[in-house]
Each structure stands twice: as structure tokens, then as C-alpha cells.
Short mmCIF file of C-alpha atoms in Angstrom, two decimals:
data_model
loop_
_atom_site.label_atom_id
_atom_site.label_comp_id
_atom_site.label_asym_id
_atom_site.label_seq_id
_atom_site.Cartn_x
_atom_site.Cartn_y
_atom_site.Cartn_z
CA MET A 1 30.27 14.84 6.41
CA THR A 2 32.05 11.48 6.37
CA VAL A 3 31.12 11.04 10.02
CA ALA A 4 27.46 11.49 9.09
CA TRP A 5 27.72 8.87 6.34
CA LEU A 6 29.48 6.43 8.66
CA ALA A 7 26.81 6.96 11.30
CA LEU A 8 24.13 6.31 8.70
CA VAL A 9 25.78 3.08 7.54
CA ALA A 10 26.31 1.97 11.15
CA TYR A 11 22.67 2.67 11.92
CA MET A 12 21.51 0.72 8.87
CA ILE A 13 23.61 -2.29 9.88
CA PHE A 14 22.35 -2.09 13.46
CA ALA A 15 18.70 -1.76 12.44
CA GLY A 16 19.05 -4.43 9.77
CA LEU A 17 20.45 -6.90 12.29
CA ARG A 18 17.79 -6.03 14.83
CA LEU A 19 14.97 -6.43 12.35
CA ASP A 20 16.50 -9.71 11.17
CA PHE A 21 17.18 -8.80 7.54
CA THR A 22 19.29 -11.65 6.31
CA TRP A 23 20.54 -12.40 2.84
CA ASP A 24 18.98 -15.88 2.91
CA ARG A 25 15.55 -14.49 3.57
CA PHE A 26 15.97 -12.05 0.74
CA ILE A 27 16.97 -14.81 -1.70
CA ILE A 28 14.09 -17.04 -0.60
CA GLY A 29 11.83 -14.01 -0.95
CA LEU A 30 12.96 -13.38 -4.52
CA ASP A 31 12.14 -16.98 -5.30
CA ASN A 32 8.69 -16.54 -3.78
CA ALA A 33 8.25 -13.24 -5.61
CA GLU A 34 8.71 -14.99 -8.94
CA ARG A 35 6.02 -17.54 -8.14
CA PHE A 36 3.81 -14.85 -6.66
CA LEU A 37 4.05 -12.64 -9.74
CA GLY A 38 3.48 -15.70 -11.92
CA ARG A 39 0.19 -16.31 -10.14
CA MET A 40 -0.81 -12.65 -10.29
CA PHE A 41 -0.63 -12.47 -14.07
CA PRO A 42 -2.77 -12.54 -16.06
CA PRO A 43 -5.18 -10.70 -13.74
CA ALA A 44 -8.64 -12.21 -13.55
CA ILE A 45 -11.90 -10.82 -12.21
CA LEU A 46 -13.12 -13.89 -10.36
CA GLN A 47 -16.08 -12.28 -8.60
CA PRO A 48 -17.27 -9.33 -10.68
CA ASP A 49 -20.27 -8.69 -8.40
CA SER A 50 -18.28 -8.49 -5.20
CA MET A 51 -15.63 -6.32 -6.89
CA ALA A 52 -18.14 -3.87 -8.36
CA LYS A 53 -19.99 -3.64 -5.06
CA GLY A 54 -16.76 -3.11 -3.13
CA LEU A 55 -15.49 -0.39 -5.45
CA LEU A 56 -18.84 1.40 -5.37
CA GLU A 57 -18.95 1.20 -1.59
CA SER A 58 -15.41 2.61 -1.33
CA LEU A 59 -16.44 5.48 -3.56
CA GLU A 60 -19.55 6.15 -1.46
CA ILE A 61 -17.53 6.06 1.76
CA ALA A 62 -15.05 8.54 0.29
CA ILE A 63 -17.78 10.91 -0.95
CA LEU A 64 -19.79 10.95 2.29
CA ALA A 65 -16.71 11.17 4.50
CA SER A 66 -15.28 14.03 2.44
CA PHE A 67 -18.59 15.90 2.48
CA PHE A 68 -19.10 15.71 6.24
CA GLY A 69 -15.39 15.97 6.99
CA VAL A 70 -15.03 19.19 4.99
CA LEU A 71 -18.24 20.56 6.49
CA LEU A 72 -17.08 19.88 10.06
CA SER A 73 -13.49 21.01 9.58
CA LEU A 74 -14.63 24.46 8.45
CA PRO A 75 -15.89 25.54 11.91
CA LEU A 76 -13.17 23.50 13.60
CA GLY A 77 -10.46 25.35 11.69
CA VAL A 78 -12.01 28.73 12.53
CA LEU A 79 -12.24 27.81 16.22
CA ALA A 80 -8.61 26.68 16.24
CA ALA A 81 -7.22 29.87 14.66
CA ARG A 82 -5.44 31.72 17.44
CA ASN A 83 -5.71 35.14 15.80
CA LEU A 84 -9.52 35.04 15.75
CA MET A 85 -10.35 33.16 18.91
CA PRO A 86 -9.44 33.53 22.57
CA ALA A 87 -7.19 30.87 24.04
CA TRP A 88 -9.97 29.08 25.90
CA VAL A 89 -11.69 28.38 22.58
CA SER A 90 -8.65 27.64 20.43
CA TRP A 91 -6.94 25.19 22.78
CA PRO A 92 -9.80 22.65 22.95
CA ALA A 93 -10.17 22.91 19.17
CA ARG A 94 -6.42 22.42 18.63
CA THR A 95 -6.42 19.42 20.96
CA THR A 96 -9.32 17.87 19.03
CA ILE A 97 -7.39 18.35 15.78
CA ALA A 98 -4.23 16.85 17.28
CA LEU A 99 -6.16 13.81 18.53
CA CYS A 100 -7.81 13.30 15.13
CA ARG A 101 -4.43 13.47 13.43
CA SER A 102 -2.26 11.37 15.65
CA PHE A 103 -3.80 7.97 15.00
CA HIS A 104 -3.53 6.18 11.72
CA PRO A 105 -6.96 5.70 10.05
CA VAL A 106 -6.65 1.93 10.47
CA ILE A 107 -6.51 2.24 14.26
CA VAL A 108 -9.44 4.64 14.26
CA ALA A 109 -11.27 2.21 11.97
CA ILE A 110 -10.69 -0.71 14.35
CA LEU A 111 -12.12 1.29 17.23
CA PHE A 112 -15.14 2.36 15.18
CA VAL A 113 -15.74 -1.21 14.02
CA LYS A 114 -15.83 -2.25 17.68
CA ALA A 115 -18.17 0.64 18.46
CA VAL A 116 -20.65 0.66 15.54
CA GLY A 117 -20.13 -2.78 14.05
CA PHE A 118 -18.83 -3.99 10.68
CA GLY A 119 -19.70 -2.07 7.55
CA ALA A 120 -19.49 1.19 5.70
CA ILE A 121 -20.56 3.41 8.58
CA ALA A 122 -17.36 2.62 10.50
CA GLY A 123 -15.35 3.55 7.40
CA ILE A 124 -17.24 6.81 6.94
CA LEU A 125 -16.73 7.83 10.57
CA THR A 126 -13.03 6.94 10.35
CA LEU A 127 -12.43 9.08 7.30
CA ILE A 128 -14.46 11.97 8.74
CA VAL A 129 -12.07 11.95 11.70
CA ALA A 130 -9.06 11.84 9.36
CA SER A 131 -10.45 14.74 7.26
CA MET A 132 -11.12 16.86 10.32
CA GLY A 133 -7.56 16.36 11.51
CA PHE A 134 -5.92 17.17 8.20
CA ILE A 135 -8.07 20.03 6.86
CA GLY A 136 -8.65 21.45 10.34
CA LYS A 137 -4.93 21.81 10.99
CA LEU A 138 -4.00 23.30 7.62
CA PHE A 139 -7.07 25.55 7.53
CA ALA A 140 -6.32 26.93 10.99
CA GLU A 141 -2.72 27.61 9.93
CA ALA A 142 -3.95 29.33 6.77
CA ILE A 143 -6.27 31.58 8.80
CA GLU A 144 -3.44 32.44 11.18
CA GLU A 145 -1.42 33.72 8.22
CA ILE A 146 -4.06 36.12 6.85
CA SER A 147 -3.73 39.87 6.82
CA LEU A 148 -5.72 41.36 9.69
CA LYS A 149 -6.18 44.73 7.96
CA GLN A 150 -9.28 43.62 6.11
CA VAL A 151 -10.65 41.95 9.20
CA GLU A 152 -10.25 45.16 11.17
CA ALA A 153 -11.83 47.19 8.40
CA VAL A 154 -14.91 44.97 8.39
CA ARG A 155 -15.03 45.03 12.19
CA ALA A 156 -14.70 48.82 12.27
CA SER A 157 -17.82 49.14 10.16
CA GLY A 158 -19.72 47.42 12.97
CA ALA A 159 -20.18 44.06 11.30
CA PRO A 160 -21.21 41.10 13.45
CA PHE A 161 -18.83 38.15 13.83
CA MET A 162 -20.33 36.08 11.00
CA SER A 163 -19.95 38.95 8.55
CA VAL A 164 -16.35 39.44 9.66
CA LEU A 165 -15.78 35.81 8.75
CA THR A 166 -17.55 35.92 5.39
CA TYR A 167 -16.16 39.27 4.20
CA GLY A 168 -12.86 39.60 6.06
CA VAL A 169 -11.51 36.10 6.54
CA PHE A 170 -12.91 33.62 4.04
CA PRO A 171 -12.04 35.53 0.85
CA GLN A 172 -8.39 35.37 1.92
CA VAL A 173 -8.30 31.64 2.58
CA PHE A 174 -10.95 30.24 0.24
CA SER A 175 -8.59 29.04 -2.48
CA ARG A 176 -6.31 27.30 -0.01
CA PHE A 177 -9.31 25.68 1.64
CA VAL A 178 -10.44 24.28 -1.70
CA GLY A 179 -6.90 23.02 -2.24
CA PHE A 180 -6.87 21.17 1.08
CA ALA A 181 -10.38 19.83 0.54
CA THR A 182 -9.65 18.42 -2.92
CA TYR A 183 -6.45 16.90 -1.59
CA GLN A 184 -8.40 15.30 1.23
CA ILE A 185 -10.94 13.85 -1.22
CA ASP A 186 -8.01 12.16 -2.95
CA SER A 187 -6.69 10.92 0.33
CA ASN A 188 -10.10 9.67 1.48
CA LEU A 189 -10.49 7.76 -1.77
CA ARG A 190 -7.13 6.06 -1.17
CA ASN A 191 -7.95 5.22 2.42
CA SER A 192 -11.48 4.03 1.63
CA THR A 193 -9.90 1.19 -0.35
CA MET A 194 -7.98 0.12 2.77
CA VAL A 195 -10.37 0.38 5.74
CA GLY A 196 -12.16 -2.76 4.54
CA ILE A 197 -9.16 -4.83 5.64
CA VAL A 198 -10.26 -4.28 9.25
CA GLY A 199 -13.96 -4.63 8.45
CA ALA A 200 -14.97 -1.02 7.86
CA GLY A 201 -16.49 -1.51 4.40
CA GLY A 202 -15.40 -1.03 0.81
CA ILE A 203 -13.17 -2.89 -1.62
CA GLY A 204 -10.59 -3.68 1.08
CA ALA A 205 -12.75 -6.53 2.37
CA THR A 206 -12.89 -8.13 -1.08
CA LEU A 207 -9.15 -7.65 -1.50
CA PHE A 208 -8.34 -9.17 1.88
CA ALA A 209 -10.62 -12.16 1.21
CA ALA A 210 -8.93 -12.74 -2.15
CA PHE A 211 -5.54 -12.65 -0.41
CA GLN A 212 -6.59 -15.22 2.14
CA ARG A 213 -7.88 -17.52 -0.58
CA PHE A 214 -4.57 -17.08 -2.47
CA ASP A 215 -6.49 -15.84 -5.53
CA TYR A 216 -3.56 -13.66 -6.52
CA ASN A 217 -4.83 -13.06 -10.05
CA PHE A 218 -8.00 -11.57 -8.54
CA VAL A 219 -5.84 -9.51 -6.16
CA CYS A 220 -4.01 -8.15 -9.18
CA ALA A 221 -7.27 -7.22 -10.93
CA ILE A 222 -8.52 -5.41 -7.81
CA LEU A 223 -5.23 -3.52 -7.42
CA ILE A 224 -5.41 -2.36 -11.05
CA ALA A 225 -9.01 -1.25 -10.49
CA ILE A 226 -8.01 0.68 -7.35
CA ILE A 227 -5.14 2.43 -9.13
CA LEU A 228 -7.43 3.36 -12.02
CA MET A 229 -10.11 4.69 -9.67
CA ILE A 230 -7.58 6.83 -7.82
CA MET A 231 -6.06 8.16 -11.04
CA ILE A 232 -9.53 9.18 -12.24
CA GLY A 233 -10.16 10.79 -8.84
CA GLU A 234 -6.93 12.76 -9.11
CA SER A 235 -7.79 14.13 -12.53
CA LEU A 236 -11.29 15.01 -11.32
CA ALA A 237 -9.77 16.90 -8.40
CA ARG A 238 -7.46 18.76 -10.76
CA TRP A 239 -10.45 19.64 -12.95
CA VAL A 240 -12.42 20.95 -9.96
CA ARG A 241 -9.47 23.12 -8.91
CA ARG A 242 -9.29 24.57 -12.40
CA ILE A 243 -13.01 25.36 -12.51
CA LEU A 244 -12.82 27.08 -9.14
CA GLY A 245 -9.72 28.92 -10.27
CA VAL A 246 -7.55 27.64 -7.46
CA ASP A 247 -3.83 27.68 -8.06
CA VAL A 248 -2.52 24.17 -8.03
CA SER A 249 0.36 25.00 -5.76
CA LYS A 250 3.11 22.56 -5.03
CA SER A 251 2.68 22.88 -1.30
CA ASP A 252 -0.60 21.01 -1.46
CA ALA A 253 0.99 18.01 -3.09
CA MET B 1 -9.30 34.99 -9.38
CA PRO B 2 -10.06 33.84 -12.91
CA ASN B 3 -11.62 36.82 -14.59
CA SER B 4 -12.31 36.75 -18.25
CA ARG B 5 -10.78 39.92 -19.62
CA THR B 6 -12.43 40.61 -22.93
CA SER B 7 -11.28 43.41 -25.20
CA ARG B 8 -14.77 44.86 -25.25
CA SER B 9 -15.72 46.23 -21.89
CA PRO B 10 -19.14 44.87 -20.96
CA ALA B 11 -21.96 47.16 -19.94
CA GLN B 12 -22.16 45.59 -16.53
CA TRP B 13 -19.32 44.06 -14.58
CA GLU B 14 -19.69 40.38 -13.86
CA ARG B 15 -17.26 38.30 -11.89
CA TYR B 16 -17.71 35.15 -13.93
CA SER B 17 -18.48 34.58 -17.56
CA SER B 18 -21.58 32.57 -18.38
CA THR B 19 -19.52 29.45 -19.14
CA GLU B 20 -17.76 29.74 -15.80
CA ARG B 21 -21.07 30.15 -14.04
CA LEU B 22 -22.48 27.12 -15.86
CA LEU B 23 -19.44 25.04 -14.89
CA ARG B 24 -19.65 26.08 -11.26
CA PHE B 25 -23.36 25.35 -11.19
CA SER B 26 -22.93 21.90 -12.73
CA LEU B 27 -20.13 21.17 -10.27
CA LEU B 28 -22.41 21.99 -7.37
CA LEU B 29 -25.21 19.91 -8.87
CA LEU B 30 -22.84 16.99 -9.39
CA LEU B 31 -21.67 17.25 -5.80
CA ILE B 32 -25.23 17.24 -4.44
CA ILE B 33 -26.22 14.28 -6.60
CA ALA B 34 -23.11 12.33 -5.56
CA VAL B 35 -23.69 12.95 -1.85
CA LEU B 36 -27.42 12.17 -1.99
CA TYR B 37 -26.88 9.05 -4.06
CA SER B 38 -24.16 7.78 -1.71
CA ALA B 39 -26.22 8.51 1.37
CA LYS B 40 -29.13 6.60 -0.10
CA SER B 41 -27.31 3.53 -1.35
CA VAL B 42 -24.66 3.02 1.31
CA GLU B 43 -25.64 0.34 3.81
CA ILE B 44 -26.17 1.84 7.22
CA ILE B 45 -27.88 -0.05 10.00
CA PRO B 46 -29.56 2.63 12.14
CA GLU B 47 -29.72 0.42 15.24
CA PHE B 48 -25.94 0.11 15.22
CA LEU B 49 -25.57 3.85 14.92
CA LEU B 50 -28.02 4.56 17.73
CA ASP B 51 -26.18 2.62 20.39
CA ALA B 52 -22.77 3.78 19.18
CA PRO B 53 -22.27 6.34 21.99
CA GLU B 54 -23.06 3.65 24.54
CA GLN B 55 -20.68 1.19 22.86
CA ILE B 56 -17.91 3.77 22.78
CA ARG B 57 -18.42 4.55 26.45
CA ASP B 58 -18.34 0.84 27.22
CA LEU B 59 -15.09 0.51 25.24
CA LEU B 60 -13.47 3.36 27.16
CA VAL B 61 -14.56 1.91 30.48
CA ARG B 62 -13.03 -1.45 29.62
CA MET B 63 -9.79 0.27 28.53
CA TRP B 64 -9.38 1.78 31.98
CA PRO B 65 -7.09 1.51 33.95
CA ILE B 66 -4.18 1.44 31.51
CA SER B 67 -1.94 -1.53 32.37
CA TYR B 68 1.41 0.28 32.41
CA GLY B 69 3.09 -2.78 33.91
CA PHE B 70 2.88 -4.54 30.54
CA TYR B 71 5.16 -2.00 28.84
CA PRO B 72 8.61 -3.52 29.54
CA GLU B 73 7.69 -7.09 28.62
CA GLY B 74 5.33 -6.66 25.70
CA VAL B 75 5.42 -3.15 24.23
CA HIS B 76 8.94 -1.71 24.35
CA ASP B 77 10.60 -4.04 21.83
CA PRO B 78 7.89 -3.92 19.14
CA LEU B 79 7.68 -0.15 19.62
CA MET B 80 11.40 0.23 18.90
CA ASP B 81 10.99 -2.13 15.93
CA THR B 82 8.29 0.20 14.60
CA ILE B 83 10.67 3.16 14.73
CA HIS B 84 13.38 1.17 12.94
CA ILE B 85 10.92 -0.02 10.29
CA ALA B 86 9.90 3.58 9.62
CA THR B 87 13.49 4.83 9.49
CA MET B 88 14.87 2.01 7.34
CA GLY B 89 11.80 2.22 5.10
CA THR B 90 12.35 5.95 4.61
CA ILE B 91 16.06 5.48 3.78
CA LEU B 92 15.26 2.70 1.33
CA SER B 93 12.45 4.70 -0.27
CA ILE B 94 14.80 7.64 -0.87
CA LEU B 95 17.30 5.32 -2.57
CA LEU B 96 14.51 3.97 -4.79
CA ALA B 97 12.72 7.28 -5.36
CA VAL B 98 15.64 9.50 -6.42
CA PRO B 99 16.22 7.73 -9.77
CA VAL B 100 12.49 7.68 -10.50
CA GLY B 101 12.21 11.37 -9.54
CA ILE B 102 15.09 12.21 -11.90
CA LEU B 103 13.41 10.24 -14.70
CA SER B 104 10.16 12.13 -14.15
CA ALA B 105 11.76 15.61 -14.36
CA GLN B 106 11.16 16.94 -17.85
CA ASN B 107 14.11 19.33 -17.84
CA LEU B 108 16.58 16.60 -16.89
CA VAL B 109 15.40 13.70 -19.00
CA ARG B 110 14.14 14.97 -22.31
CA ASN B 111 12.15 11.92 -23.28
CA SER B 112 8.41 12.09 -22.76
CA LEU B 113 8.10 8.30 -22.88
CA LEU B 114 10.49 7.91 -19.94
CA ASN B 115 8.82 10.82 -18.12
CA GLY B 116 5.43 9.18 -18.54
CA PHE B 117 6.75 5.82 -17.39
CA ALA B 118 8.28 7.38 -14.26
CA ARG B 119 5.02 9.23 -13.52
CA LEU B 120 3.09 5.96 -13.83
CA ILE B 121 5.40 4.34 -11.26
CA LEU B 122 4.96 7.33 -8.93
CA VAL B 123 1.16 7.32 -9.20
CA SER B 124 0.81 3.55 -8.77
CA THR B 125 3.04 3.31 -5.72
CA ARG B 126 1.12 6.14 -4.07
CA SER B 127 -2.28 4.70 -4.93
CA VAL B 128 -1.66 1.35 -3.28
CA ASN B 129 -2.05 1.83 0.46
CA SER B 130 0.81 0.83 2.76
CA LEU B 131 -1.37 -1.84 4.35
CA ILE B 132 -1.98 -3.38 0.93
CA TRP B 133 1.75 -3.19 0.12
CA ALA B 134 2.34 -4.94 3.43
CA LEU B 135 -0.07 -7.73 2.46
CA LEU B 136 1.84 -8.21 -0.80
CA PHE B 137 5.24 -8.32 0.90
CA VAL B 138 4.04 -10.60 3.68
CA ALA B 139 2.94 -13.02 0.96
CA ILE B 140 6.43 -12.82 -0.58
CA PHE B 141 8.84 -12.56 2.37
CA GLY B 142 6.70 -14.05 5.11
CA PRO B 143 5.53 -12.24 8.23
CA GLY B 144 8.01 -9.91 9.90
CA ALA B 145 9.76 -6.58 9.82
CA LEU B 146 11.32 -7.12 6.38
CA ALA B 147 7.88 -7.09 4.76
CA GLY B 148 6.95 -3.99 6.77
CA THR B 149 10.10 -2.10 5.82
CA LEU B 150 9.61 -2.86 2.14
CA ALA B 151 5.94 -1.85 2.36
CA ILE B 152 6.90 1.51 3.88
CA ALA B 153 9.64 1.97 1.27
CA PHE B 154 7.44 1.20 -1.72
CA ARG B 155 4.53 3.28 -0.47
CA SER B 156 6.83 6.28 -0.01
CA ILE B 157 8.40 6.14 -3.50
CA GLY B 158 5.47 8.01 -5.03
CA PHE B 159 5.49 10.82 -2.48
CA VAL B 160 9.26 11.31 -2.30
CA GLY B 161 9.79 10.85 -6.03
CA LYS B 162 7.00 13.24 -7.01
CA LEU B 163 8.24 16.05 -4.78
CA ILE B 164 11.89 15.55 -5.80
CA GLY B 165 10.88 15.51 -9.47
CA GLU B 166 8.92 18.74 -9.07
CA ALA B 167 11.77 20.40 -7.19
CA LEU B 168 14.18 19.37 -9.97
CA GLU B 169 11.90 20.93 -12.58
CA GLU B 170 11.99 24.22 -10.69
CA VAL B 171 15.79 24.38 -10.58
CA ASP B 172 17.20 27.61 -11.98
CA PRO B 173 18.60 26.63 -15.41
CA ARG B 174 21.37 29.25 -15.43
CA SER B 175 23.85 27.38 -13.26
CA VAL B 176 23.06 24.21 -15.20
CA GLU B 177 23.79 25.93 -18.50
CA ALA B 178 26.98 27.46 -17.13
CA LEU B 179 28.31 24.04 -16.20
CA GLN B 180 27.21 22.48 -19.46
CA ALA B 181 28.91 25.28 -21.40
CA ALA B 182 32.11 24.51 -19.52
CA GLY B 183 31.85 20.92 -20.74
CA ALA B 184 30.92 19.28 -17.46
CA SER B 185 29.73 15.69 -17.57
CA TRP B 186 26.10 14.76 -16.88
CA MET B 187 27.01 13.49 -13.42
CA SER B 188 28.88 16.69 -12.48
CA VAL B 189 25.97 18.81 -13.67
CA LEU B 190 23.69 16.76 -11.46
CA LEU B 191 25.93 17.06 -8.42
CA LYS B 192 27.14 20.64 -8.80
CA ALA B 193 24.17 22.41 -10.38
CA TYR B 194 21.05 20.50 -9.42
CA TRP B 195 21.96 19.10 -6.00
CA PRO B 196 22.77 22.40 -4.20
CA GLN B 197 19.41 23.82 -5.27
CA LEU B 198 17.56 20.62 -4.48
CA GLU B 199 19.11 20.03 -1.05
CA PRO B 200 16.66 22.00 1.19
CA THR B 201 13.61 20.38 -0.47
CA PHE B 202 15.28 17.00 -0.26
CA TRP B 203 15.82 17.14 3.49
CA SER B 204 12.41 18.57 4.24
CA VAL B 205 10.73 15.88 2.11
CA ALA B 206 12.77 13.15 3.82
CA LEU B 207 11.87 14.43 7.29
CA PHE B 208 8.21 14.92 6.42
CA ARG B 209 7.98 11.40 5.03
CA TRP B 210 9.73 9.93 8.07
CA ASP B 211 7.12 11.59 10.27
CA ILE B 212 4.31 10.08 8.17
CA ASN B 213 6.03 6.69 8.14
CA ILE B 214 6.20 6.50 11.93
CA ARG B 215 2.40 6.72 11.88
CA GLU B 216 2.06 4.23 9.03
CA SER B 217 4.44 1.65 10.46
CA SER B 218 2.45 1.50 13.68
CA VAL B 219 -0.37 -0.35 11.92
CA LEU B 220 1.52 -2.67 9.58
CA GLY B 221 1.60 -5.38 12.23
CA LEU B 222 -2.15 -5.86 11.83
CA VAL B 223 -1.43 -7.80 8.64
CA GLY B 224 1.67 -9.43 10.07
CA ALA B 225 4.37 -7.03 8.89
CA GLY B 226 6.08 -6.46 12.23
CA GLY B 227 6.19 -3.71 14.82
CA ILE B 228 3.77 -2.51 17.46
CA GLY B 229 0.75 -3.35 15.28
CA MET B 230 1.33 -7.03 15.97
CA ALA B 231 1.10 -6.44 19.72
CA LEU B 232 -2.04 -4.37 19.12
CA ASP B 233 -3.57 -7.14 17.02
CA THR B 234 -2.90 -9.75 19.71
CA ALA B 235 -4.32 -7.57 22.46
CA LEU B 236 -7.43 -6.80 20.37
CA ASN B 237 -8.04 -10.44 19.52
CA LEU B 238 -7.75 -11.46 23.17
CA PHE B 239 -9.97 -8.54 24.29
CA GLN B 240 -7.19 -7.31 26.62
CA TRP B 241 -8.53 -3.78 26.52
CA THR B 242 -6.26 -2.37 29.23
CA ARG B 243 -3.28 -3.46 27.10
CA VAL B 244 -4.90 -1.97 23.99
CA SER B 245 -5.09 1.39 25.72
CA LEU B 246 -1.43 1.12 26.76
CA ILE B 247 -0.40 0.38 23.16
CA LEU B 248 -2.52 3.23 21.79
CA LEU B 249 -0.98 5.57 24.34
CA SER B 250 2.57 4.53 23.42
CA ILE B 251 1.83 4.98 19.70
CA PHE B 252 0.45 8.43 20.50
CA VAL B 253 3.61 9.29 22.43
CA ILE B 254 6.05 8.26 19.69
CA VAL B 255 3.97 10.06 17.04
CA VAL B 256 4.10 13.25 19.10
CA ILE B 257 7.84 12.85 19.76
CA ALA B 258 8.49 12.30 16.05
CA GLU B 259 6.56 15.44 15.20
CA ILE B 260 8.49 17.46 17.78
CA ILE B 261 11.82 16.16 16.44
CA VAL B 262 10.87 17.02 12.87
CA THR B 263 9.70 20.56 13.71
CA GLN B 264 12.84 21.19 15.79
CA ILE B 265 15.18 20.00 13.03
CA ARG B 266 13.26 22.04 10.46
CA LYS B 267 13.54 25.14 12.57
CA ARG B 268 17.28 24.71 13.10
CA ILE B 269 18.44 23.59 9.66
CA ILE B 270 16.01 24.41 6.92
#
């Protein structure tokens, strides 16, 4: 146990030296922080039009990306479930999911901005990719955990594949799917406020511009607005889960 | 499934009560309106969308062949920095998040004002994206890995603290009461009753967050907060597409390695 602690401390010293964390920089930083916070408060909405437009666009990006992302991840998750599909179907689907997941949305956003130009469409495409990766993976895992008894029963009655899905598979995983989807809406809302930093639309562009103009009081106002919007989104998601009777399980946190 | 069980048995069985049906219907309606409204008002330039496949193909062509030769001089060091930023950020975030998590647990701190305050901290740190945290810290500490590490640490407080707080609330109260009855101090109760039950969650949360942070720290450099993102930013600005593809490939490799490490450790220990 002591060895582990020593190793941890040694690592922290090594990494700290390598990353050039010095006490001087920290002290200078604290000095800057004081000035910085002084300029942030009181928050001021310097450009109400640009802020309102940015927030609305972020919201629209999140809604559209969630809608199409959830829609696309449904078949993708089914295709990737190894207990329903043969290997030659599930492997391509699993690879697609892994590719969607492995890059941070910002990198995907940069590539989409290069491909489709600046604006909301790049943001929407980015978050669709992110949603497919996240929901697709968890949904496929959920399907792989279902009980096959019901599936076999439906199959034995001569049902075609679609009916097997609707009567044998989906009832078992529906509530978890809703859980993942509402979580992803939350996550898309958070990310839609950020993709603007690289030019993919939404409030991020306004925020980044305010930063570059050193309008820190406007930055503060935007940050408060973002936090409020996300808190409202979280309570909405909780409300939706309650209406649909989905258990708010800790594992979806 | 949420069935309304009334004392009177209805003449015909219905899965949902009329209020439930109304709520579900209005939810669907709301969803349709939101999607249609967004689709209508969001600015999409169709010409841009039409030539997107061509642009993407063009991008891929320019990225080929990957210039592997650039790895030793320009990618290795920032890549290692990225891993250290993620690891140090995770360690720091745990140090910061544990007290907040304890404050947010209602069975440990019986003060709803403090609970609420801790929850507010957790929600706000999670709501601000790591890239935005990085912008803030770059403004304070200047460009570099310090800003990136702090951004990772602050962004993770919400996640780590929330899960630790929830795990603390689920702790079996019997061992806690036994220790309290024996007159143990608050600190001993924490270490001997709460910690053993919390430990598995704690390690799995820490590992999970580290995995996420590897991904997150790879982009912080785009706003000047150190790591491989800075190399990516330079290569993108100079249109050195063959280097961009090398950097993307190396990010992909470390993300995959991190995921393998985490799953292996989880399988062995937890």
C-alpha cells in the first residue's frame, strides 16, 4: 500500500516537472485570476441579439442532432447486437460505433467544418456522430443482455424478423433505450454550446468572440446562461423519464 | 411499467390512465413541434450540403499518405503530454471532488443548505465544457499544460463528485450506526464504515473518468492548453493534411489503448 502511494507521489512529481508546473507560475496565475474574476463580475449582456441567437441555435442543433442521432442509432444498435445478428453484420456495425466514439466531438466538428463549411450543419452532423457512438454502443450491449426465451417464443410462432424485434426484443430494452436517449440529449445540449468554438454554430462562437475581445463580463453572462439552459434541460429530461415510466437508474448517470 | 392500480377494477383493462395517455401524447406533440421548428429555423445552406461528399473525399485524398516520419519529431512529445495532462487532471479532480461529493450526500451531511450548495457546484462544473474551462484557465495561467490540467480537473469534479455522492448515499447504514454507537469519531466512521463500501465505486469512477479525460485532453490544445491538440491546430492551420492524419491516427491509438487498459483493470480488480 505504501509502495503504491510512493509511486503515485513520484509520478505526480515527474509529470508536474515535465508539464512545467512551477510555483511561480501558480502565484502569477492567482494574481491574474483575481483581476480576471474582477473583470467577470458583474456579468453584463453586451450583445443581447448575438447571445439570444447563439443560445437558440445551440438548442436547435441539440434537438435536431438528438432526433436524427437517436433515430439512426436504433438500427445501428440492433445490427451491432451479436446475439441477433451474424458476425458479418455485427462486425461492420461495431466498427462504425467504435469509430464514432473514439474521436472527441471537437475533432469531428473540425473535420465537418472543413467538409460542409462553417455553421450549424457541421455542428448537427458532429453531434449525430457522437449520439450514434454513445447510444449505439450502450443499446447494443443492452440487447446482448436480454433474455432469449421471449425471442424464441415469438420466432417459434412463425413471426417475421420485424415482429421478433417489436414483440420479443424491444419490450425488454425500451426503458434502457429511453434512458440512454435522454442522457444523450443532455450531452448534446452541453456539446452544442462548445462546437461553435471551432466554427460549427451555436453559442460557442459568441463565447469565443467575447473571449478574444477580453469582454470577460459578457463571457460570464454567457456562461451563466449556458449553465441555466443545461439545468433546465436536465430537469426536462428527468420529467420525460418520469412520464415514460423509466427508472432513473444510477448507471445512466 | 407504471400502471395505475385503482381499488375499483375497471370494466376494461387499459395500460395507461387517461392522464398518462394525455401526457404521453403531449410529449410526442412537443417533440414533433420542437424538431420541425428547429429544422425550419436553423440556417442550412443546401449548396454546402450537396457537395459535402465530394469535399470529404477530397479531404481524405489530401490526408493520404500518412506522414509517419513526422512522429518522432513533432507528435511523440505532445502525445505523452496529453496522457500526463489527463492523468494529473484526473488525480486533481478526485482530490477536489471527494469533499464536494461528501457535502452533497444527504446521509453524511445533514444540512440541506450545504447539500444544495454542493449540488450547485457539481452541476455547474459539469455544464461548462472542458474546452470552455480551458479557455478560462488559459486566460488566467497563460497557454500551456497547466491550464489544460486544471481544465480537465474542474470539468471532472461534477462527474466524479456526483457519482461518489450517490454511492455514499447508498451505503448500508448498519455498519455506520455500529461504529457511531461505539463512540467512533466522524473521521473514523468515514474511513472504517463508508470507505470500504465506497471503494469499488471509487476506483471504477476514477478509471472511467481517466478514460474520458484521455479523449478530452486530446483537443484542449486547440485553445492553447497544451498537448497533442496544439500540434493538430498547427497542422490544420498550415494545411499539412498528411500530418493531420498522422495526429488523428495517434489520438485514435492512445484512446483505444486507454480503453483496453481500463477494461483489463476492471476485469481483474473490480
